[in-house]
mmCIF file of C-alpha atoms in Angstrom:
data_model
loop_
_atom_site.group_PDB
_atom_site.id
_atom_site.type_symbol
_atom_site.label_atom_id
_atom_site.label_comp_id
_atom_site.label_asym_id
_atom_site.label_seq_id
_atom_site.Cartn_x
_atom_site.Cartn_y
_atom_site.Cartn_z
ATOM 1 C CA UNK E 5 0.000 0.000 0.000
ATOM 2 C CA UNK E 6 1.318 3.394 -1.029
ATOM 3 C CA UNK E 7 1.072 6.460 1.287
ATOM 4 C CA UNK E 8 -0.701 9.504 -0.024
ATOM 5 C CA UNK E 9 1.719 12.515 0.208
ATOM 6 C CA UNK E 10 -1.108 15.045 0.497
ATOM 7 C CA UNK E 11 -2.562 13.709 3.791
ATOM 8 C CA UNK E 12 -0.054 15.471 6.099
ATOM 9 C CA UNK E 13 -0.766 18.775 4.363
ATOM 10 C CA UNK E 14 -4.521 18.320 4.751
ATOM 11 C CA UNK E 15 -4.033 17.584 8.456
ATOM 12 C CA UNK E 16 -1.950 20.733 8.879
ATOM 13 C CA UNK E 17 -4.606 22.824 7.086
ATOM 14 C CA UNK E 18 -7.395 21.328 9.217
ATOM 15 C CA UNK E 19 -5.418 21.948 12.400
ATOM 16 C CA UNK E 20 -4.648 25.546 11.329
ATOM 17 C CA UNK E 21 -8.277 26.326 10.530
ATOM 18 C CA UNK E 22 -9.379 24.826 13.841
ATOM 19 C CA UNK E 23 -6.801 26.903 15.685
ATOM 20 C CA UNK E 24 -7.907 30.092 13.912
ATOM 21 C CA UNK E 25 -11.544 29.404 14.827
ATOM 22 C CA UNK E 26 -10.639 28.676 18.460
ATOM 23 C CA UNK E 27 -8.473 31.813 18.783
ATOM 24 C CA UNK E 28 -11.210 33.990 17.293
ATOM 25 C CA UNK E 29 -13.643 32.731 19.932
ATOM 26 C CA UNK E 30 -11.144 33.562 22.651
ATOM 27 C CA UNK E 31 -10.614 37.018 21.100
ATOM 28 C CA UNK E 32 -14.345 37.790 21.160
ATOM 29 C CA UNK E 33 -14.458 36.878 24.841
ATOM 30 C CA UNK E 34 -11.381 38.982 25.639
ATOM 31 C CA UNK E 35 -12.808 41.933 23.705
ATOM 32 C CA UNK E 36 -15.945 41.878 25.847
ATOM 33 C CA UNK E 37 -13.831 41.555 28.996
ATOM 34 C CA UNK E 38 -11.688 44.528 27.950
ATOM 35 C CA UNK E 39 -14.800 46.587 27.231
ATOM 36 C CA UNK E 40 -16.151 45.773 30.714
ATOM 37 C CA UNK E 41 -12.818 46.744 32.313
ATOM 38 C CA UNK E 42 -12.784 50.043 30.409
ATOM 39 C CA UNK E 43 -16.302 50.811 31.630
ATOM 40 C CA UNK E 44 -15.271 50.067 35.238
ATOM 41 C CA UNK E 45 -12.185 52.277 34.912
ATOM 42 C CA UNK E 46 -14.212 55.109 33.438
ATOM 43 C CA UNK E 47 -16.741 54.830 36.254
ATOM 44 C CA UNK E 48 -13.942 54.815 38.830
ATOM 45 C CA UNK E 49 -12.451 57.977 37.352
ATOM 46 C CA UNK E 50 -15.832 59.706 37.505
ATOM 47 C CA UNK E 51 -16.160 58.788 41.185
ATOM 48 C CA UNK E 52 -12.793 60.263 42.230
ATOM 49 C CA UNK E 53 -13.015 62.973 44.819
ATOM 50 C CA UNK E 54 -11.979 66.544 44.186
ATOM 51 C CA UNK E 55 -8.986 66.137 46.508
ATOM 52 C CA UNK E 56 -7.252 63.813 44.041
ATOM 53 C CA UNK E 57 -8.079 66.136 41.152
ATOM 54 C CA UNK E 58 -5.985 68.892 42.700
ATOM 55 C CA UNK E 59 -3.228 66.698 44.155
ATOM 56 C CA UNK E 60 -0.138 68.222 42.532
ATOM 57 C CA UNK E 61 1.979 65.086 42.972
ATOM 58 C CA UNK E 62 -0.598 62.988 41.135
ATOM 59 C CA UNK E 63 -0.955 65.582 38.396
ATOM 60 C CA UNK E 64 2.800 65.941 37.875
ATOM 61 C CA UNK E 65 3.142 62.151 37.864
ATOM 62 C CA UNK E 66 0.586 61.970 35.085
ATOM 63 C CA UNK E 67 1.696 64.956 33.011
ATOM 64 C CA UNK E 68 5.294 65.946 33.804
ATOM 65 C CA UNK E 69 7.468 62.930 34.563
ATOM 66 C CA UNK E 70 7.643 61.748 30.967
ATOM 67 C CA UNK E 71 9.891 64.727 30.156
ATOM 68 C CA UNK E 72 11.174 65.989 33.515
ATOM 69 C CA UNK E 73 11.863 62.554 35.056
ATOM 70 C CA UNK E 74 10.379 60.645 37.995
ATOM 71 C CA UNK E 75 11.871 63.049 40.527
ATOM 72 C CA UNK E 76 11.259 66.137 38.334
ATOM 73 C CA UNK E 77 15.028 66.797 38.327
ATOM 74 C CA UNK E 78 15.206 66.946 34.554
ATOM 75 C CA UNK E 79 15.813 64.525 31.764
ATOM 76 C CA UNK E 80 16.684 64.736 28.101
ATOM 77 C CA UNK E 81 16.044 68.287 26.980
ATOM 78 C CA UNK E 82 13.671 69.081 29.853
ATOM 79 C CA UNK E 83 15.174 71.050 32.763
ATOM 80 C CA UNK E 84 14.892 70.308 36.455
ATOM 81 C CA UNK E 85 11.827 71.719 38.171
ATOM 82 C CA UNK E 86 13.633 71.862 41.534
ATOM 83 C CA UNK E 87 15.000 75.187 42.729
ATOM 84 C CA UNK E 88 13.903 77.172 39.692
ATOM 85 C CA UNK E 89 13.537 80.364 41.730
ATOM 86 C CA UNK E 90 10.309 81.096 39.877
ATOM 87 C CA UNK E 91 7.286 82.463 41.674
ATOM 88 C CA UNK E 92 3.921 80.730 41.436
ATOM 89 C CA UNK E 93 2.608 83.211 38.848
ATOM 90 C CA UNK E 94 5.651 82.694 36.605
ATOM 91 C CA UNK E 95 5.252 78.901 36.758
ATOM 92 C CA UNK E 96 1.552 79.301 36.033
ATOM 93 C CA UNK E 97 2.343 81.414 32.966
ATOM 94 C CA UNK E 98 4.729 78.739 31.658
ATOM 95 C CA UNK E 99 2.117 76.032 32.236
ATOM 96 C CA UNK E 100 -0.458 78.050 30.290
ATOM 97 C CA UNK E 101 1.681 79.394 27.452
ATOM 98 C CA UNK E 102 4.419 76.769 27.223
ATOM 99 C CA UNK E 103 8.135 77.432 26.835
ATOM 100 C CA UNK E 104 10.761 76.012 24.506
ATOM 101 C CA UNK E 105 9.821 72.388 23.819
ATOM 102 C CA UNK E 106 7.103 72.364 26.454
ATOM 103 C CA UNK E 107 3.644 72.559 24.906
ATOM 104 C CA UNK E 108 1.056 75.033 26.125
ATOM 105 C CA UNK E 109 -2.165 74.050 27.835
ATOM 106 C CA UNK E 110 -1.187 70.809 29.550
ATOM 107 C CA UNK E 111 -3.501 71.660 32.438
ATOM 108 C CA UNK E 112 -7.053 72.636 31.642
ATOM 109 C CA UNK E 113 -8.533 73.103 35.092
ATOM 110 C CA UNK E 114 -7.764 76.289 37.093
ATOM 111 C CA UNK E 115 -7.584 74.393 40.391
ATOM 112 C CA UNK E 116 -5.061 71.949 38.855
ATOM 113 C CA UNK E 117 -3.098 74.864 37.437
ATOM 114 C CA UNK E 118 -2.938 76.654 40.789
ATOM 115 C CA UNK E 119 -1.972 73.513 42.709
ATOM 116 C CA UNK E 120 0.771 72.439 40.282
ATOM 117 C CA UNK E 121 2.186 75.976 39.936
ATOM 118 C CA UNK E 122 2.478 76.320 43.724
ATOM 119 C CA UNK E 123 3.956 72.811 44.036
ATOM 120 C CA UNK E 124 6.638 73.454 41.392
ATOM 121 C CA UNK E 125 7.454 76.928 42.756
ATOM 122 C CA UNK E 126 7.981 75.384 46.202
ATOM 123 C CA UNK E 127 10.261 72.528 45.022
ATOM 124 C CA UNK E 128 13.748 72.876 46.480
#
């Protein structure tokens, strides 16, 4: 009896199609799970108190550390924010208008702007 050379290829194709079907079912389930997690995260952000909204450390962690570094002592082309000698109003102006490579308007809320400007002006 002679072996048919096409049988292994048919088995590989059948296995591949089965695997694609199985992975697509898993993907649909994961997509729904991700959508549920996004909805929970969104709801959690809506429920945050106003204290965290004006916490300057949290705000600078979210908006400033990517350029100024984890400790805000500078990194790359961004200068250190410690010991700048700038007053709160000067820092506020920079946050609103931008300077050099820093874009303008990173903070939209006045209470965030005030809190971060005071925090940066007070860094030693």
